Short mmCIF file of C-alpha atoms in Angstrom, two decimals:
data_model
loop_
_atom_site.label_atom_id
_atom_site.label_comp_id
_atom_site.label_asym_id
_atom_site.label_seq_id
_atom_site.Cartn_x
_atom_site.Cartn_y
_atom_site.Cartn_z
CA MET A 185 95.88 -61.60 157.30
CA LYS A 186 94.31 -61.10 154.26
CA LEU A 187 91.08 -59.50 155.05
CA PHE A 188 93.18 -56.99 157.39
CA ARG A 189 95.54 -55.92 154.84
CA LEU A 190 92.42 -55.37 152.32
CA LEU A 191 90.60 -53.15 154.78
CA ALA A 192 93.78 -51.48 155.65
CA PHE A 193 94.50 -50.73 151.92
CA LEU A 194 90.75 -49.37 151.65
CA ILE A 195 90.97 -47.51 154.59
CA MET A 196 94.20 -45.64 153.32
CA LEU A 197 92.66 -45.50 149.88
CA SER A 198 89.77 -43.51 151.14
CA PHE A 199 91.85 -41.34 152.85
CA VAL A 200 93.90 -40.30 150.12
CA LEU A 201 90.31 -39.62 147.55
CA ILE A 202 89.46 -37.46 150.55
CA LEU A 203 92.43 -35.67 150.47
CA THR A 204 92.51 -35.29 146.49
CA GLY A 205 88.76 -34.08 146.50
CA CYS A 206 90.05 -31.56 149.37
CA ILE A 207 92.91 -30.34 146.88
CA GLU A 208 90.43 -30.51 144.05
CA ASN A 209 87.88 -27.77 145.35
CA THR A 210 90.12 -25.83 147.09
CA SER A 211 92.03 -25.22 143.93
CA ASN A 212 88.88 -24.51 142.29
CA ASP A 213 87.85 -21.97 144.48
CA ALA A 214 90.84 -20.00 144.32
CA SER A 215 90.88 -20.08 140.47
CA SER A 216 87.02 -18.87 140.48
CA GLU A 217 87.89 -16.08 142.71
CA GLU A 218 90.87 -15.00 140.39
CA GLU A 219 88.94 -15.27 137.16
CA THR A 220 86.55 -13.35 139.13
CA GLU A 221 88.55 -10.66 140.51
CA ALA A 222 90.28 -10.21 136.56
CA ASP A 223 86.70 -10.10 135.11
CA THR A 224 85.49 -7.37 137.35
CA GLU A 225 88.74 -5.28 137.67
CA VAL A 226 88.00 -1.45 137.18
CA GLU A 227 90.78 0.91 137.65
CA GLU A 228 90.32 3.63 140.16
CA PRO A 229 90.46 7.00 138.94
CA GLU A 230 92.81 9.67 139.87
CA THR A 231 91.55 12.57 141.97
CA GLU A 232 93.35 15.80 142.60
CA GLU A 233 93.18 17.98 146.15
CA GLY A 234 89.47 18.36 146.81
CA GLU A 235 88.08 16.25 144.77
CA GLU A 236 85.96 12.97 146.18
CA ILE A 237 85.15 9.67 144.85
CA VAL A 238 81.38 8.14 144.43
CA ASN A 239 81.27 4.77 144.18
CA ILE A 240 78.73 3.20 141.73
CA GLY A 241 78.23 -0.88 142.29
CA PHE A 242 77.46 -3.37 139.41
CA SER A 243 76.43 -6.67 139.80
CA GLY A 244 76.33 -9.06 136.51
CA PRO A 245 77.11 -12.25 134.99
CA LEU A 246 80.75 -11.12 134.08
CA SER A 247 81.54 -15.33 133.62
CA GLY A 248 79.59 -18.37 132.25
CA ALA A 249 77.08 -17.91 129.29
CA ALA A 250 75.87 -14.89 130.07
CA ALA A 251 78.99 -13.40 130.59
CA TYR A 252 79.34 -11.53 126.66
CA TYR A 253 76.01 -9.88 128.06
CA GLY A 254 77.08 -8.68 131.30
CA GLU A 255 80.65 -7.47 130.19
CA ARG A 256 78.71 -4.86 127.26
CA SER A 257 76.55 -3.41 130.08
CA LEU A 258 79.69 -3.08 132.03
CA ASN A 259 81.48 -1.28 128.98
CA GLY A 260 78.43 1.07 128.56
CA MET A 261 79.18 2.34 132.07
CA LYS A 262 83.30 2.25 131.99
CA MET A 263 82.81 4.53 128.79
CA ALA A 264 80.87 7.19 130.40
CA ALA A 265 82.49 7.37 133.69
CA GLU A 266 85.59 7.67 131.78
CA GLU A 267 84.57 10.50 130.01
CA ILE A 268 82.95 12.31 132.71
CA ASN A 269 86.27 11.94 135.00
CA ASP A 270 88.61 12.87 131.91
CA GLY A 271 86.59 15.58 131.73
CA GLY A 272 87.07 16.83 135.47
CA GLY A 273 84.19 15.10 137.11
CA PHE A 274 80.96 16.98 138.16
CA ASP A 275 79.91 19.85 140.75
CA VAL A 276 77.64 19.08 143.20
CA ASP A 277 76.65 21.97 145.16
CA GLY A 278 80.46 23.46 144.63
CA GLN A 279 82.13 19.93 145.32
CA THR A 280 83.58 17.92 142.87
CA TYR A 281 83.02 14.33 142.14
CA LYS A 282 84.19 11.75 139.69
CA PHE A 283 82.84 7.98 139.55
CA ASN A 284 83.99 4.92 140.66
CA LEU A 285 83.14 1.96 139.39
CA ILE A 286 82.74 -0.95 141.74
CA PRO A 287 81.85 -4.45 139.43
CA LEU A 288 80.89 -8.06 140.81
CA ASP A 289 80.39 -11.00 139.07
CA ASP A 290 76.77 -12.66 140.10
CA LYS A 291 77.09 -15.37 137.44
CA TYR A 292 73.40 -14.41 136.57
CA LEU A 293 72.44 -15.75 140.03
CA PRO A 294 69.61 -13.84 142.03
CA ASN A 295 71.19 -14.95 145.27
CA GLU A 296 74.88 -13.81 144.32
CA THR A 297 73.65 -10.62 143.16
CA ALA A 298 71.58 -9.91 146.64
CA SER A 299 74.77 -11.03 148.41
CA ASN A 300 77.01 -8.88 146.22
CA ALA A 301 74.63 -5.48 146.61
CA LYS A 302 74.97 -6.11 151.02
CA ARG A 303 79.09 -6.10 150.13
CA LEU A 304 78.43 -3.23 147.65
CA VAL A 305 76.83 -0.86 150.65
CA GLN A 306 78.47 -2.27 153.41
CA GLU A 307 82.07 -2.21 152.23
CA ASN A 308 81.74 0.92 149.63
CA GLN A 309 78.89 2.63 150.70
CA THR A 310 77.48 2.60 146.69
CA PRO A 311 74.17 4.93 146.64
CA ILE A 312 73.29 3.14 143.24
CA ILE A 313 73.71 -0.40 142.22
CA TYR A 314 72.93 -1.81 138.69
CA ALA A 315 71.63 -5.36 137.95
CA PRO A 316 71.15 -6.29 134.43
CA HIS A 317 68.57 -9.17 135.22
CA SER A 318 65.28 -9.22 136.64
CA GLY A 319 65.99 -11.85 138.90
CA GLY A 320 69.04 -9.96 140.43
CA ILE A 321 66.89 -6.90 140.37
CA ASN A 322 63.78 -8.76 142.50
CA ALA A 323 66.39 -10.06 144.99
CA MET A 324 67.60 -6.28 145.67
CA GLN A 325 64.49 -4.86 146.21
CA VAL A 326 63.59 -7.47 149.27
CA PHE A 327 66.42 -4.85 151.20
CA ASN A 328 67.02 -2.01 149.01
CA GLU A 329 64.85 0.46 150.50
CA GLU A 330 65.92 -0.60 154.41
CA ASP A 331 69.66 -0.48 152.99
CA ASN A 332 68.94 2.88 151.35
CA PHE A 333 70.63 2.83 147.67
CA LEU A 334 68.99 2.99 144.03
CA ILE A 335 68.51 0.44 141.73
CA GLY A 336 69.92 0.85 138.40
CA ALA A 337 67.70 -2.15 136.51
CA TYR A 338 68.39 -2.82 133.31
CA THR A 339 65.33 -5.07 132.50
CA SER A 340 62.13 -4.67 130.63
CA GLU A 341 60.52 -6.35 133.06
CA PRO A 342 57.38 -4.48 133.86
CA GLY A 343 57.06 -6.42 137.07
CA VAL A 344 60.20 -4.61 138.88
CA THR A 345 58.69 -1.25 138.33
CA GLU A 346 55.00 -2.23 139.24
CA ALA A 347 56.56 -3.97 142.42
CA GLY A 348 56.24 0.04 143.88
CA ASN A 349 59.65 0.07 144.66
CA PRO A 350 60.15 4.07 145.34
CA LEU A 351 64.22 3.43 144.89
CA THR A 352 64.16 1.47 141.49
CA VAL A 353 65.04 2.85 138.28
CA ARG A 354 63.93 0.66 135.35
CA ILE A 355 66.28 1.91 132.25
CA PRO A 356 65.22 0.30 128.85
CA PRO A 357 61.62 0.21 127.79
CA ARG A 358 58.89 -2.63 129.27
CA TYR A 359 58.72 -5.41 127.18
CA ASP A 360 54.88 -5.77 126.91
CA VAL A 361 55.12 -2.73 124.25
CA TYR A 362 56.08 -5.88 121.95
CA VAL A 363 54.27 -8.50 122.60
CA GLU A 364 51.34 -7.30 120.00
CA PRO A 365 53.68 -5.99 117.21
CA PHE A 366 55.65 -8.91 117.37
CA THR A 367 52.58 -11.27 116.88
CA GLU A 368 51.41 -9.35 114.34
CA TYR A 369 54.35 -9.64 112.21
CA SER A 370 55.16 -13.19 112.91
CA MET A 371 51.38 -14.36 112.23
CA GLU A 372 50.68 -12.68 109.12
CA ARG A 373 53.81 -13.39 107.56
CA PHE A 374 54.61 -17.47 108.63
CA GLY A 375 51.23 -19.01 110.31
CA GLU A 376 49.80 -19.40 113.40
CA LYS A 377 51.46 -22.16 115.01
CA LEU A 378 54.12 -21.13 117.68
CA ALA A 379 56.64 -23.06 119.65
CA ALA A 380 58.03 -21.17 122.53
CA LEU A 381 61.55 -22.42 124.19
CA PRO A 382 62.65 -18.99 125.94
CA THR A 383 65.52 -18.57 128.43
CA ALA A 384 64.19 -20.34 131.76
CA SER A 385 65.02 -17.00 134.03
CA GLN A 386 62.41 -15.37 135.28
CA TYR A 387 62.44 -13.22 132.49
CA GLY A 388 61.91 -15.57 130.27
CA LYS A 389 58.63 -16.95 132.04
CA ASP A 390 57.26 -13.91 132.50
CA TRP A 391 58.01 -12.62 128.73
CA ALA A 392 56.12 -15.95 127.93
CA GLU A 393 53.33 -15.72 130.31
CA GLU A 394 52.50 -12.30 128.45
CA LEU A 395 52.98 -13.73 124.74
CA LEU A 396 52.02 -17.04 124.80
CA PRO A 397 48.38 -15.97 125.63
CA HIS A 398 48.25 -13.17 123.31
CA TRP A 399 49.47 -15.39 120.47
CA GLU A 400 46.29 -17.74 121.54
CA GLU A 401 44.01 -14.46 121.28
CA ALA A 402 44.76 -13.62 118.13
CA GLY A 403 44.00 -17.39 116.71
CA GLY A 404 47.40 -18.79 116.86
CA GLU A 405 48.21 -22.05 118.96
CA VAL A 406 51.12 -22.77 120.85
CA VAL A 407 52.18 -25.98 119.76
CA TYR A 408 55.04 -26.45 121.84
CA ASP A 409 56.08 -24.63 125.22
CA SER A 410 59.21 -25.12 127.52
CA SER A 411 62.25 -23.41 128.13
CA ILE A 412 66.30 -23.55 127.79
CA ASP A 413 68.78 -22.92 131.04
CA PHE A 414 71.23 -21.08 129.08
CA SER A 415 73.70 -21.23 131.85
CA LYS A 416 73.63 -25.15 131.79
CA GLU A 417 72.64 -25.88 128.42
CA THR A 418 75.04 -25.77 125.17
CA ASP A 419 73.74 -28.36 123.02
CA PHE A 420 70.10 -27.52 121.81
CA PHE A 421 69.40 -30.82 119.70
CA THR A 422 67.05 -32.87 121.87
CA ILE A 423 64.63 -30.02 122.58
CA VAL A 424 64.70 -28.21 119.60
CA THR A 425 63.84 -31.55 117.64
CA ASN A 426 61.05 -32.06 119.99
CA ALA A 427 59.51 -28.34 119.50
CA LEU A 428 59.95 -29.11 115.76
CA GLU A 429 58.16 -32.47 115.83
CA ASN A 430 54.63 -30.46 116.31
CA ASP A 431 55.59 -28.47 112.89
CA PRO A 432 55.82 -25.03 114.21
CA ASP A 433 55.74 -21.74 112.06
CA VAL A 434 57.16 -19.54 114.54
CA LEU A 435 59.82 -20.33 117.16
CA PHE A 436 59.86 -17.52 120.17
CA ILE A 437 63.46 -17.49 121.42
CA GLY A 438 65.32 -15.29 123.55
CA GLY A 439 67.94 -14.89 126.53
CA PRO A 440 71.20 -13.58 125.82
CA SER A 441 72.59 -12.89 122.34
CA GLU A 442 75.22 -15.63 122.07
CA PRO A 443 73.30 -18.55 122.80
CA THR A 444 69.95 -17.21 121.40
CA ALA A 445 72.20 -17.28 118.14
CA LYS A 446 73.18 -20.58 118.26
CA LEU A 447 69.84 -21.88 119.20
CA ALA A 448 68.64 -20.48 115.79
CA LYS A 449 71.31 -21.83 113.91
CA GLN A 450 70.70 -25.35 115.36
CA ALA A 451 66.83 -24.75 114.60
CA ARG A 452 67.99 -24.52 111.19
CA GLU A 453 70.03 -27.03 110.67
CA LEU A 454 67.42 -29.31 111.90
CA GLY A 455 65.45 -28.01 109.03
CA PHE A 456 63.19 -25.20 110.49
CA GLU A 457 62.07 -22.44 107.80
CA GLY A 458 60.01 -20.57 109.71
CA GLY A 459 60.15 -17.24 111.45
CA PHE A 460 61.37 -16.36 114.92
CA ILE A 461 60.20 -14.11 117.80
CA ILE A 462 63.66 -12.88 119.47
CA MET A 463 62.70 -11.95 122.93
CA ASP A 464 64.61 -8.18 123.96
CA GLN A 465 67.60 -9.36 125.51
CA ALA A 466 69.09 -10.66 122.44
CA LYS A 467 69.78 -8.23 119.92
CA LEU A 468 69.99 -8.78 116.26
CA ASP A 469 73.23 -7.63 115.41
CA GLU A 470 75.08 -9.47 118.24
CA MET A 471 73.45 -12.64 117.12
CA ARG A 472 74.70 -12.14 113.75
CA LYS A 473 78.03 -11.89 114.83
CA VAL A 474 77.62 -15.79 116.02
CA ALA A 475 76.66 -16.78 112.57
CA GLU A 476 79.79 -18.17 110.54
CA GLU A 477 78.88 -15.82 107.71
CA ASP A 478 78.70 -12.84 109.68
CA SER A 479 75.13 -12.01 107.82
CA TYR A 480 71.80 -12.17 108.80
CA GLU A 481 70.70 -15.25 106.94
CA LEU A 482 70.43 -17.71 109.39
CA PHE A 483 67.92 -15.25 111.01
CA GLU A 484 65.56 -14.39 108.03
CA GLY A 485 62.10 -13.71 109.30
CA SER A 486 63.17 -12.67 112.68
CA VAL A 487 61.53 -9.61 114.49
CA GLY A 488 63.25 -8.12 117.45
CA VAL A 489 64.24 -4.76 118.86
CA THR A 490 66.31 -2.07 116.73
CA PRO A 491 69.77 -2.85 116.61
CA LEU A 492 71.75 0.35 118.51
CA VAL A 493 73.84 0.44 115.37
CA ASP A 494 70.73 1.41 113.61
CA SER A 495 68.83 3.81 115.37
CA ASP A 496 69.14 7.84 115.21
CA TYR A 497 69.12 8.98 117.89
CA PRO A 498 70.98 12.43 118.46
CA GLY A 499 74.10 10.84 120.41
CA THR A 500 73.92 7.38 118.66
CA ASP A 501 76.64 7.83 115.99
CA GLU A 502 78.99 9.58 118.28
CA PHE A 503 79.02 6.94 120.81
CA VAL A 504 78.85 3.94 118.18
CA GLU A 505 81.93 5.22 116.50
CA LYS A 506 83.77 5.49 120.40
CA TYR A 507 82.89 2.39 121.43
CA ARG A 508 84.39 0.42 118.20
CA ASN A 509 87.58 2.62 118.74
CA GLU A 510 87.57 1.25 122.41
CA TYR A 511 86.00 -2.00 122.14
CA ASP A 512 86.79 -2.80 118.45
CA GLU A 513 82.95 -4.22 118.08
CA ASP A 514 80.29 -2.59 117.59
CA PRO A 515 77.90 -1.97 120.72
CA GLY A 516 74.25 -3.07 121.61
CA SER A 517 71.82 -1.63 123.52
CA GLU A 518 72.69 -2.81 126.80
CA ALA A 519 76.60 -0.80 126.36
CA GLY A 520 73.90 2.28 125.30
CA PHE A 521 71.33 2.30 127.87
CA HIS A 522 73.93 1.71 130.54
CA TYR A 523 75.90 4.57 129.25
CA VAL A 524 73.47 6.75 128.92
CA SER A 525 71.95 6.03 132.30
CA LEU A 526 74.98 7.00 134.30
CA TYR A 527 74.85 10.47 132.33
CA ILE A 528 71.34 10.97 133.83
CA PHE A 529 71.88 9.65 137.31
CA MET A 530 74.86 11.89 137.24
CA GLU A 531 72.53 15.01 136.05
CA ALA A 532 70.16 14.14 138.81
CA MET A 533 72.59 14.15 141.57
CA LYS A 534 73.50 17.56 140.23
CA GLU A 535 69.98 18.76 140.53
CA ALA A 536 69.56 17.11 143.56
CA GLY A 537 72.18 18.64 144.97
CA THR A 538 73.82 15.19 146.69
CA VAL A 539 75.50 12.22 145.68
CA ASP A 540 74.50 9.73 148.41
CA ASP A 541 70.86 10.60 148.91
CA PRO A 542 69.48 7.91 146.89
CA GLU A 543 65.53 9.13 147.39
CA ALA A 544 66.61 12.40 146.56
CA ILE A 545 68.43 11.58 143.51
CA ARG A 546 65.53 9.48 142.21
CA ALA A 547 62.82 12.52 143.15
CA SER A 548 65.25 14.87 140.59
CA MET A 549 65.43 12.10 138.01
CA GLN A 550 63.10 13.86 135.39
CA ALA A 551 65.26 17.15 135.87
CA GLY A 552 68.41 14.63 135.22
CA LEU A 553 66.35 13.74 131.84
CA GLU A 554 65.84 17.32 130.99
CA GLN A 555 69.62 18.44 131.38
CA LEU A 556 71.10 15.47 129.65
CA PRO A 557 73.06 17.07 126.77
CA GLU A 558 72.01 16.21 123.27
CA ASP A 559 75.49 14.73 122.25
CA LYS A 560 75.06 12.23 125.02
CA GLN A 561 71.12 11.04 124.02
CA VAL A 562 72.44 7.42 122.65
CA TYR A 563 68.93 6.87 123.47
CA THR A 564 66.23 10.32 123.57
CA ILE A 565 64.14 9.76 126.98
CA PRO A 566 61.69 12.08 127.29
CA GLU A 567 60.44 11.20 130.36
CA ILE A 568 60.54 8.83 133.57
CA GLY A 569 56.92 7.46 134.78
CA GLU A 570 55.89 7.43 138.35
CA ASP A 571 56.67 3.69 138.69
CA GLY A 572 60.13 4.72 138.02
CA GLY A 573 60.51 3.02 134.47
CA PHE A 574 62.08 5.45 131.08
CA ARG A 575 59.76 5.87 128.63
CA THR A 576 60.92 6.03 125.35
CA GLU A 577 59.43 5.34 121.82
CA THR A 578 58.87 1.91 120.62
CA ARG A 579 61.17 0.55 117.95
CA ILE A 580 61.17 -2.80 116.51
CA VAL A 581 62.39 -4.30 113.07
CA ALA A 582 62.64 -7.88 111.29
CA ILE A 583 64.86 -9.26 108.92
CA GLU A 584 63.67 -9.28 105.42
CA ASP A 585 65.62 -10.61 102.34
CA GLY A 586 69.20 -10.86 105.04
CA GLU A 587 68.80 -6.72 105.65
CA VAL A 588 67.26 -4.91 108.82
CA PHE A 589 63.75 -3.60 107.82
CA GLU A 590 62.14 -1.14 110.12
CA ILE A 591 58.28 -1.99 110.99
CA GLU A 592 56.22 1.00 111.98
CA VAL A 593 54.16 0.92 115.34
CA ASP A 594 51.01 2.48 116.27
CA GLU A 595 51.64 3.93 119.95
#
């Protein structure tokens, strides 16, 4: 009898646990969906009689560790779209159009990017889909030609254009232009021993494959080589401790700005006094905000790309002022490049005489660059290469005595 009661109790307990598990899972799924909707909501523009809408897709990290990066990428697009729409839209072959942005959260996961892209094309007929990470871009390149949409590729990864995909436009400069000047500066100032702790994404792996062999060819030594998954790890104590046991002179770090800054901060707390090579995804001015004292003191000796707020292109100052007024913070380069690129795509549509033919729009990108008004040139981009990559002047900076110091680069 006792055995029967025990078995009955265990069966009932299992049943309750199963139900509880189902309830918890359902709740979490619903919560996740609501959060995604809240994070990605963009108001559709009002149209007058005779005006039409062009849907522009965006798939990026709008939740999780890289959400800061994804949101600021989207902010640049939103600013450009709002300016264009509030100005009455744009004319293509006698028809007035306005941009409607449709952003979806991919949590920095390439498979989610691919799913989002399929959804955007099928449900919204988007001729252009942006993605701010190379993994997602690579995932879309598998089918974007067949599904007939342009990729607005916000990544410095050279491989996305070297792949030969004719419907890909790479927006920022390729990162390999930074490898030599970053190496030269860091080795001369701090020494020859390098520890590598980049982001674990494909972009981070590719960056490391460029930098580490060059470092060794220049006479340096790679004393530690690992990576960090910023989507899963928030405490870097163990891996930084392991790296510092090898007594490096320089740490190679990078990924989204916020976790990269936390990594640098933890290295300082563990006694590291050397320099940092900062991958171009992380921005020094954004990293500074993570420091408690909001200064560059933690990042002394860092070398990285020039912060947008320290740039002097024709449209930079006006954009920075507008962005500060809109979002109450300084814009990073991801906001600036997304802003200017949407204007360039608009000019290319006007030149091509179409808003829904990706091939014709891509063929008109150079003309679009040449028609870009000077006051919209947050960055000056004189040309697009045959591979589909925008070409800009290489600009880098270092932190010296707590200040941003520009380094001249021979091109």
